[in-house]
Coordinates of C-alpha atoms in Angstrom, one line a residue:
X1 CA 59.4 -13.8 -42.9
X2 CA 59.4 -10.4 -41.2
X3 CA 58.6 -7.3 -43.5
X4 CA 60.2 -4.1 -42.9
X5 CA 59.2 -0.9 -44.6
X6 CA 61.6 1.7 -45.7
X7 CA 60.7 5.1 -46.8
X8 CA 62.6 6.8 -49.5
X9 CA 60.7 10.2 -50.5
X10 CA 60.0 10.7 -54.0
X11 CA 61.0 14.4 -56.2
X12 CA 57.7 14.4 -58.2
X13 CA 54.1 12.6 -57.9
X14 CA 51.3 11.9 -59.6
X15 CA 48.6 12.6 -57.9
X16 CA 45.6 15.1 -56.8
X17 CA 44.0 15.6 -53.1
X18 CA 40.1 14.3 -54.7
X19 CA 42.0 10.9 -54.7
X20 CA 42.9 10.7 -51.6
X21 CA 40.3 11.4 -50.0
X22 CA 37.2 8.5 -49.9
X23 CA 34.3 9.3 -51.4
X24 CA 32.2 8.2 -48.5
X25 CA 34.5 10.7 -46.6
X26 CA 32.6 12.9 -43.7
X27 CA 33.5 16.2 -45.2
X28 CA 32.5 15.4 -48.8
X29 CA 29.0 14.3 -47.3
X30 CA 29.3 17.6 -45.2
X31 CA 29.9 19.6 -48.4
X32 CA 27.3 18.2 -50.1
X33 CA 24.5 18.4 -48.2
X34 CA 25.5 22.3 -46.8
X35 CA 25.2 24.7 -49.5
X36 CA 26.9 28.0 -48.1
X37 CA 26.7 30.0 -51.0
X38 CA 24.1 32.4 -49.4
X39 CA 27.2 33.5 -47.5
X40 CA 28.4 35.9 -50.4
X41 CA 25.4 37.8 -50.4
X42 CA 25.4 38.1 -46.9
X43 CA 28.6 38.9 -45.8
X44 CA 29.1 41.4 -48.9
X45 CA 27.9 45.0 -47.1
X46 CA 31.1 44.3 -44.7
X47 CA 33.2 44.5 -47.6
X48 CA 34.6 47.6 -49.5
X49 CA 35.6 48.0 -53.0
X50 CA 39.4 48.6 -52.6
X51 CA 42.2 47.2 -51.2
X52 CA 43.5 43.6 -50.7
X53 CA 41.1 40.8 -51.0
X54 CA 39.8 39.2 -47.4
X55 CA 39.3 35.5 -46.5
X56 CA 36.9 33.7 -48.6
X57 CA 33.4 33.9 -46.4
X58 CA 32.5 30.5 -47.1
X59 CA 36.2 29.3 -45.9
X60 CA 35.9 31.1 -42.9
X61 CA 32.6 29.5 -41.7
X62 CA 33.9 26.3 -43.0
X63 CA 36.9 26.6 -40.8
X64 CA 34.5 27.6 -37.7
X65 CA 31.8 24.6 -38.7
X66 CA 35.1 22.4 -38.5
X67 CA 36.2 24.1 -35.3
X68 CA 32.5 23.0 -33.7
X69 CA 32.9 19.2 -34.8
X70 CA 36.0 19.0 -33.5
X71 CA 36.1 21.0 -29.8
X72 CA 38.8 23.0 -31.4
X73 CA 39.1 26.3 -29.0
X74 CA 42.4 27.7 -30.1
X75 CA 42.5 29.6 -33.8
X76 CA 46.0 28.2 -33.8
X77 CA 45.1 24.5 -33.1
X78 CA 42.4 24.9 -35.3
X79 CA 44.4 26.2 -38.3
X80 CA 47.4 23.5 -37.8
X81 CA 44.3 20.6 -37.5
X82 CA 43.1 21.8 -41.4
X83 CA 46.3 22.3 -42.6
X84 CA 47.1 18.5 -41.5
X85 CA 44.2 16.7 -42.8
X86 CA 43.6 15.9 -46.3
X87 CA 40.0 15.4 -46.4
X88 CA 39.5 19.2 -44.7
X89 CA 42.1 20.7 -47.2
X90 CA 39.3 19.3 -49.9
X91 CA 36.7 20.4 -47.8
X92 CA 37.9 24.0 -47.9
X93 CA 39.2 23.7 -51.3
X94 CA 42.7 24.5 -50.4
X95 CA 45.2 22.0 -52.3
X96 CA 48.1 20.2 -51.2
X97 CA 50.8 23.0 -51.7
X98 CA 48.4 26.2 -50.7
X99 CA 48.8 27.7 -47.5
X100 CA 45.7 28.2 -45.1
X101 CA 44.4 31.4 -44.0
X102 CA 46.8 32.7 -40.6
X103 CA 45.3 31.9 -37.4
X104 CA 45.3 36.2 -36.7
X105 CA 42.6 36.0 -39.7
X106 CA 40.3 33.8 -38.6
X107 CA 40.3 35.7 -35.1
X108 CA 39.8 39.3 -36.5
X109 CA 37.1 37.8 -39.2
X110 CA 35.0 36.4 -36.1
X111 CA 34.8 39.9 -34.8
X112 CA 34.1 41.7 -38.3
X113 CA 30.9 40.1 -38.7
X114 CA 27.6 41.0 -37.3
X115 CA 25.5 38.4 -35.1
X116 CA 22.6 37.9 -38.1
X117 CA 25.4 36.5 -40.6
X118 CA 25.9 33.5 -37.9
X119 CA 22.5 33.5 -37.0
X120 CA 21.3 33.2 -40.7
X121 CA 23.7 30.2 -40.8
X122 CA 22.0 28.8 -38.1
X123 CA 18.8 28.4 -39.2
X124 CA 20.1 27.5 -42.5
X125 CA 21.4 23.6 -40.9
X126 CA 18.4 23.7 -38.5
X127 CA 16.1 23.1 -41.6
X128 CA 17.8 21.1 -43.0
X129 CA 17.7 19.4 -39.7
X130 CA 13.9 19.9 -39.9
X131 CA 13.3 18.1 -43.3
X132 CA 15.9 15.3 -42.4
X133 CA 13.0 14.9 -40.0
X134 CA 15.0 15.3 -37.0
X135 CA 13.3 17.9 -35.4
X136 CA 9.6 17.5 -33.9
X137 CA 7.4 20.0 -33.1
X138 CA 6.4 18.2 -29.3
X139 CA 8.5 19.5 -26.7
X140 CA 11.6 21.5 -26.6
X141 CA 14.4 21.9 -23.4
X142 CA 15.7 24.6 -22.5
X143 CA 19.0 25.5 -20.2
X144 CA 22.0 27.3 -19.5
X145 CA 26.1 26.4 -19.8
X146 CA 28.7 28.4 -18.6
X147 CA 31.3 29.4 -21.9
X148 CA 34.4 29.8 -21.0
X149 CA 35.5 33.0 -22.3
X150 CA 38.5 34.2 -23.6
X151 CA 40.3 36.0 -20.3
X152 CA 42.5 34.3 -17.8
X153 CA 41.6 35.0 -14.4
X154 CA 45.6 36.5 -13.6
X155 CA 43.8 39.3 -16.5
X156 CA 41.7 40.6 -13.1
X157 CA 42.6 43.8 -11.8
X158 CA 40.5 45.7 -8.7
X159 CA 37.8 48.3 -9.8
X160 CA 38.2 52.2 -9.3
X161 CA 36.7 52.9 -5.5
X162 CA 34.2 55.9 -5.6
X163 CA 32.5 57.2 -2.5
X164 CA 28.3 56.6 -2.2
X165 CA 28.1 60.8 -3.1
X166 CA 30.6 60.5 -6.4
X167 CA 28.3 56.8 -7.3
X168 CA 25.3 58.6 -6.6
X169 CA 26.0 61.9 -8.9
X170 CA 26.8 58.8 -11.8
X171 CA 23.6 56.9 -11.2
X172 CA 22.0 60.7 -11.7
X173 CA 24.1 61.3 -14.6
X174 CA 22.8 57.9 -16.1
X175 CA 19.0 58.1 -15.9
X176 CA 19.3 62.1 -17.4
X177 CA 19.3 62.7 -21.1
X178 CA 22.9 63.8 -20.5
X179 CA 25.2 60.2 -20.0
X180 CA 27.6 59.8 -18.1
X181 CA 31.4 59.3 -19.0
X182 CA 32.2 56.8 -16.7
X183 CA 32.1 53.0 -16.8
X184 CA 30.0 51.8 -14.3
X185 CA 31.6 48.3 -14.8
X186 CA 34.7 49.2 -13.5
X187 CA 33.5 51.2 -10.5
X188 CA 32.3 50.1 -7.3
X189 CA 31.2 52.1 -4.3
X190 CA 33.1 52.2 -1.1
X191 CA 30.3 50.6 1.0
X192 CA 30.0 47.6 -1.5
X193 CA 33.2 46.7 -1.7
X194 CA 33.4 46.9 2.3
X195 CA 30.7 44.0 2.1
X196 CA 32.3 42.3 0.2
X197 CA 35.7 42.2 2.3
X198 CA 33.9 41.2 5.0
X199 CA 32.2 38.7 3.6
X200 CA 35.1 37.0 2.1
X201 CA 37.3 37.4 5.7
X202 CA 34.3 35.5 7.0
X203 CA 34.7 32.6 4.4
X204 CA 38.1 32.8 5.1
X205 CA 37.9 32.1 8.7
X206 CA 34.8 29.5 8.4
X207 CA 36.7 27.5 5.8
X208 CA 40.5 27.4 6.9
X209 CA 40.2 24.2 8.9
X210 CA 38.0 22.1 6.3
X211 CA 40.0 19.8 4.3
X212 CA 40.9 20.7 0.5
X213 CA 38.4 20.6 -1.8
X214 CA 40.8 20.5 -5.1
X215 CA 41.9 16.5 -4.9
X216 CA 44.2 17.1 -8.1
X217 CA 45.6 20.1 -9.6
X218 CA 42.9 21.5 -12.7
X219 CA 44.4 22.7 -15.9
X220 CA 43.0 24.4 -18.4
X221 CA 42.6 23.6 -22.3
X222 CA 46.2 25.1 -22.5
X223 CA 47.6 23.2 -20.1
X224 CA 48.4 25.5 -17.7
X225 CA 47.4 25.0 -13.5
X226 CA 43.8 26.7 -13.1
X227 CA 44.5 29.0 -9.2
X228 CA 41.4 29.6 -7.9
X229 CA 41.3 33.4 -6.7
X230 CA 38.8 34.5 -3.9
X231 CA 37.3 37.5 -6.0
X232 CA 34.3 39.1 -7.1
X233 CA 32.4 40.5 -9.8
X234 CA 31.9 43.4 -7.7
X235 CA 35.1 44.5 -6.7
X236 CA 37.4 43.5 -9.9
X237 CA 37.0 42.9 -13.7
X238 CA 38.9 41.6 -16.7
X239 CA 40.4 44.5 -19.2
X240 CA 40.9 41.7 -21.8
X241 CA 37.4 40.8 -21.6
X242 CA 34.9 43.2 -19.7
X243 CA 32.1 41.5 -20.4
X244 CA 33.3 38.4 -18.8
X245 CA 32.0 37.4 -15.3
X246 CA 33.6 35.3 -12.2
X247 CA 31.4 32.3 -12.4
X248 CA 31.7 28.5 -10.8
X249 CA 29.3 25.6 -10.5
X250 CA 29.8 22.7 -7.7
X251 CA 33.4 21.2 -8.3
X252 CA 34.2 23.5 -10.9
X253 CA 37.0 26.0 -10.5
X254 CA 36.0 29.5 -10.6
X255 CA 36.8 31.2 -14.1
X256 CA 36.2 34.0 -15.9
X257 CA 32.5 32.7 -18.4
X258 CA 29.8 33.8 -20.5
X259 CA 26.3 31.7 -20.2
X260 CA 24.8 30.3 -23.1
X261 CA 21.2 29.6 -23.1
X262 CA 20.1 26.3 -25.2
X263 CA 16.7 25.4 -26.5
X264 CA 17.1 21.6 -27.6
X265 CA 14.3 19.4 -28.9
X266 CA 13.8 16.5 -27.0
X267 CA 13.4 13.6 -29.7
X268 CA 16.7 13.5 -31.3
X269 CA 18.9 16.3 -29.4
X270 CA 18.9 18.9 -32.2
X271 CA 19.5 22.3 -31.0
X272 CA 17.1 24.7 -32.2
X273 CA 17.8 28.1 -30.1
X274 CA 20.9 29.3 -28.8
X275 CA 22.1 33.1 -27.3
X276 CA 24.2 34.4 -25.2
X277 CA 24.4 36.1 -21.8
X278 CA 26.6 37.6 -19.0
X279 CA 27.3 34.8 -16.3
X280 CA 25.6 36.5 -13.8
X281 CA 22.2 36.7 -15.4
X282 CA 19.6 34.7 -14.1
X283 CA 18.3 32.0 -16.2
X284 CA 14.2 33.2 -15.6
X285 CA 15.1 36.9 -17.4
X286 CA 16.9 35.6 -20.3
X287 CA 14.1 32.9 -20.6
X288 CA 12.0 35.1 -23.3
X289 CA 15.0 35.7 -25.2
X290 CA 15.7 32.5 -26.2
X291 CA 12.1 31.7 -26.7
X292 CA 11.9 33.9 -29.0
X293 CA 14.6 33.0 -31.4
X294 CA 13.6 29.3 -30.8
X295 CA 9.9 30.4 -31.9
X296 CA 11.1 32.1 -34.5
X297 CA 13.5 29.5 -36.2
X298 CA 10.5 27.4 -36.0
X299 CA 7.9 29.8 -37.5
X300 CA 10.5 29.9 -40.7
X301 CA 10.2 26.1 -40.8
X302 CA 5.9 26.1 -39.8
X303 CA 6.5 24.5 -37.3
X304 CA 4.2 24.9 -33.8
X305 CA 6.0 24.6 -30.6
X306 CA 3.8 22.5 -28.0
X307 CA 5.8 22.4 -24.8
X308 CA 8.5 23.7 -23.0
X309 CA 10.7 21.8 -20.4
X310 CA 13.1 23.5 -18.1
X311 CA 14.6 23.4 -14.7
X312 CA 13.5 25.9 -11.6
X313 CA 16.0 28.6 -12.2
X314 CA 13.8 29.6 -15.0
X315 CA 11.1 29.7 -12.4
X316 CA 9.3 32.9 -12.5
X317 CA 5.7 34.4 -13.3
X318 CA 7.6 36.2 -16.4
X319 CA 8.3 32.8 -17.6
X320 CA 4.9 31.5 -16.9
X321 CA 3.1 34.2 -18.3
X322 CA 5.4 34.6 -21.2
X323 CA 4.5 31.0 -22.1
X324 CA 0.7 31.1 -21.2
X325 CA 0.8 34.1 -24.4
X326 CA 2.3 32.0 -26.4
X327 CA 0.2 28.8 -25.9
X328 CA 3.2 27.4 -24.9
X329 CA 3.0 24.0 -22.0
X330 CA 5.5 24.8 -19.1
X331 CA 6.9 21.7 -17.2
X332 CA 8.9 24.0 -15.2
X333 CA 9.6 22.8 -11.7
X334 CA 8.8 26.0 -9.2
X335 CA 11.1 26.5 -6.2
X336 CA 10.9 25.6 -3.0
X337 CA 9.1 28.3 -0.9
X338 CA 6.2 28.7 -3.7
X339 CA 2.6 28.6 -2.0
X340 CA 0.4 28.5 -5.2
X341 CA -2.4 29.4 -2.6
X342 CA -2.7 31.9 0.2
X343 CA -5.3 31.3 3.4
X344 CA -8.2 33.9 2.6
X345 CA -7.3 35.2 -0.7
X346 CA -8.2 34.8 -4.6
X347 CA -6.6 36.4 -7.6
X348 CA -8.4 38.1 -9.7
X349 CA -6.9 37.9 -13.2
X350 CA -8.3 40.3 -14.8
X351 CA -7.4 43.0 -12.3
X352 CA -4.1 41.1 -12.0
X353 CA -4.5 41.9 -7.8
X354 CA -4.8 39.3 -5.2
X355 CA -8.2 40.2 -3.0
X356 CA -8.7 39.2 0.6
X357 CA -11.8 37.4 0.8
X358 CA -11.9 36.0 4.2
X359 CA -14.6 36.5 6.7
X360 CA -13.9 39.3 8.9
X361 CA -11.3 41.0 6.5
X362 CA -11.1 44.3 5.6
X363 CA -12.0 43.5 2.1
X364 CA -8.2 44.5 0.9
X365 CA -6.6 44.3 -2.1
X366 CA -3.2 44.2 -3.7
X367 CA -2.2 44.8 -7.0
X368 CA 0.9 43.8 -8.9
X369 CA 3.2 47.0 -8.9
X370 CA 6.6 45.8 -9.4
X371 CA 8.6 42.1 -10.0
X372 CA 11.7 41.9 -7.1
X373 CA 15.0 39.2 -7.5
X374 CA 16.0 37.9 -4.2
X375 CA 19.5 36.6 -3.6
X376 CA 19.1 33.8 -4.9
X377 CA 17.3 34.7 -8.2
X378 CA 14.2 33.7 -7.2
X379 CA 11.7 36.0 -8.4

């Protein structure tokens, strides 16, 4: 016999949200192993003494955490997802007829806090990551992502033009005690931004008879049809987001990203070191950086780093002598045109010079002076 449900809503219930929820729930096991009290402590010296009480601390990373597992982008998804789910509601201790935080607080919060308070946090779930056992002191990879930051490309307006005399009086005015007023991020000199015309009218022209590359219209997480623009980074910027650079990889549209350099151990994918960049920064100068927070969340945890793997765009003799200090093994791949030995000459390391030594020779030398970044960020 067919069953059919009906649903007549009840006036009054008995119940509480702790029953609803299993007790082998994700979010209890989340709540119980995560301690986030140290958050109180931590977050007080951003507080007054007057006024109307703010967000709870611990919510508001719990809401961020929750964010993270879930590849929530939007503050507004995010706060309609934990309002909607029981077992989050329990997780952030908000019962069934409370109202969450607004989506306007979560976003102002983010930017109230300094970068130590997440950082602390950080290095709070990597040990317990560590004595979990799921973190080994072997090898460690590092790379880059682009982030997509919050700025539309539509946001993109052109740059003030300045003549080379008006750019070269600012570049003064910056290296002298006495700074200048200007933004040299949204300025660009008349002879650069004639470069770069010409170099787009010549993509322009190359490219008009090749097929499409675009097979189906890109959308973003908002739904709404990515254009791709042909700008650059030297002749416009984003007012929403200054910071933000015009970025692509192969197949990618180009958008307005930040790059985030990962350091991720290799046995069971934890991520141990993270940090952020501009998009246009090449991967071999930001290389130290996030060595050094990754060898420092280790040192907390005394643990020794043995190797290091990483693609060639972290290439570089800062990289390999940055890890040589630090006893550190590189298996980093070096690019293309590298010689690691030149016809007729040895380097001497401790004069840090390369010295002719071929028969005949003038007996020259030549010392390091100076590390140059070519085009294509080969150093």
């Amino acid at each position: 016999m067919q069953g059919r449900k009906e649903f007549i809503p009840q006036l009054f219930y008995e119940l509480s949200l702790d029953r609803l929820v299993p007790f082998d729930n994700f979010y209890r096991r989340v709540n119980h192993e995560l301690d986030l009290h140290f958050l109180y402590k931590s977050t007080k010296k951003y507080y007054g003494t007057q006024g109307q009480e703010s967000i709870d601390s611990v919510v508001f990373f719990k809401i961020l955490l929750i964010g993270y597992l879930n590849n929530i982008n939007s503050d507004r998804a995010l706060i309609r997802f934990c309002s909607n789910c029981l077992d989050v509601r329990l997780f952030l201790g908000y019962d069934l007829n409370e109202e969450l935080p607004w989506h306007s607080t979560i976003s102002r919060t983010r930017a109230f806090f300094g970068e130590e308070v997440f950082l602390q946090l950080f290095q709070l779930v990597l040990k317990l990551c560590v004595n979990k056992g799921m973190v080994s002191d072997k090898r460690q990879a590092v790379d880059s992502a682009f982030i997509k930051a919050n700025a539309s490309m539509d946001s993109l307006v052109e740059k003030e033009v300045l003549n080379d005399a008006s750019a070269f009086v600012n570049e003064l005015e910056e290296n002298s005690e006495f700074k200048a007023c200007s933004e040299p991020s949204r300025t660009v000199t008349s002879t650069r931004k004639k470069l770069v015309e010409q170099h787009h009218n010549w993509k322009k022209e190359e490219f008009k008879l090749m097929p499409a590359a675009r097979k189906a219209i890109q959308l973003d997480e908002d739904g709404n049809e990515i254009r791709p623009k042909f700008l650059s980074n030297h002749t416009h910027y984003s007012p929403t987001d200054p910071d933000a650079k015009i970025s692509t990889k192969p197949g990618k549209p180009r958008q307005l990203n930040y790059a985030g350099q990962l350091a991720v151990d290799d046995k069971h994918h934890v991520i141990t070191g993270a940090c952020a960049s501009t998009a246009g920064s090449k991967d071999s100068t930001i290389f130290s950086e996030i060595m050094d927070q990754t060898l420092s969340n280790f040192k907390q945890n005394d643990i020794q780093i043995g190797e290091v793997l990483a693609d060639a765009g972290y290439s570089s003799g800062t990289s390999l002598q940055y890890c040589e200090d630090h006893n550190l093994d590189a298996w980093i791949p070096n690019f293309g045109q590298y010689k690691p030995e030149r016809e007729g000459f040895i380097f001497n390391k401790k004069e840090n010079r390369y010295e002719c030594i071929q028969e005949g020779g003038n007996k020259a030398f030549l010392p390091f002076k100076r590390t140059l970044t070519d085009s294509k960020g080969y150093e």
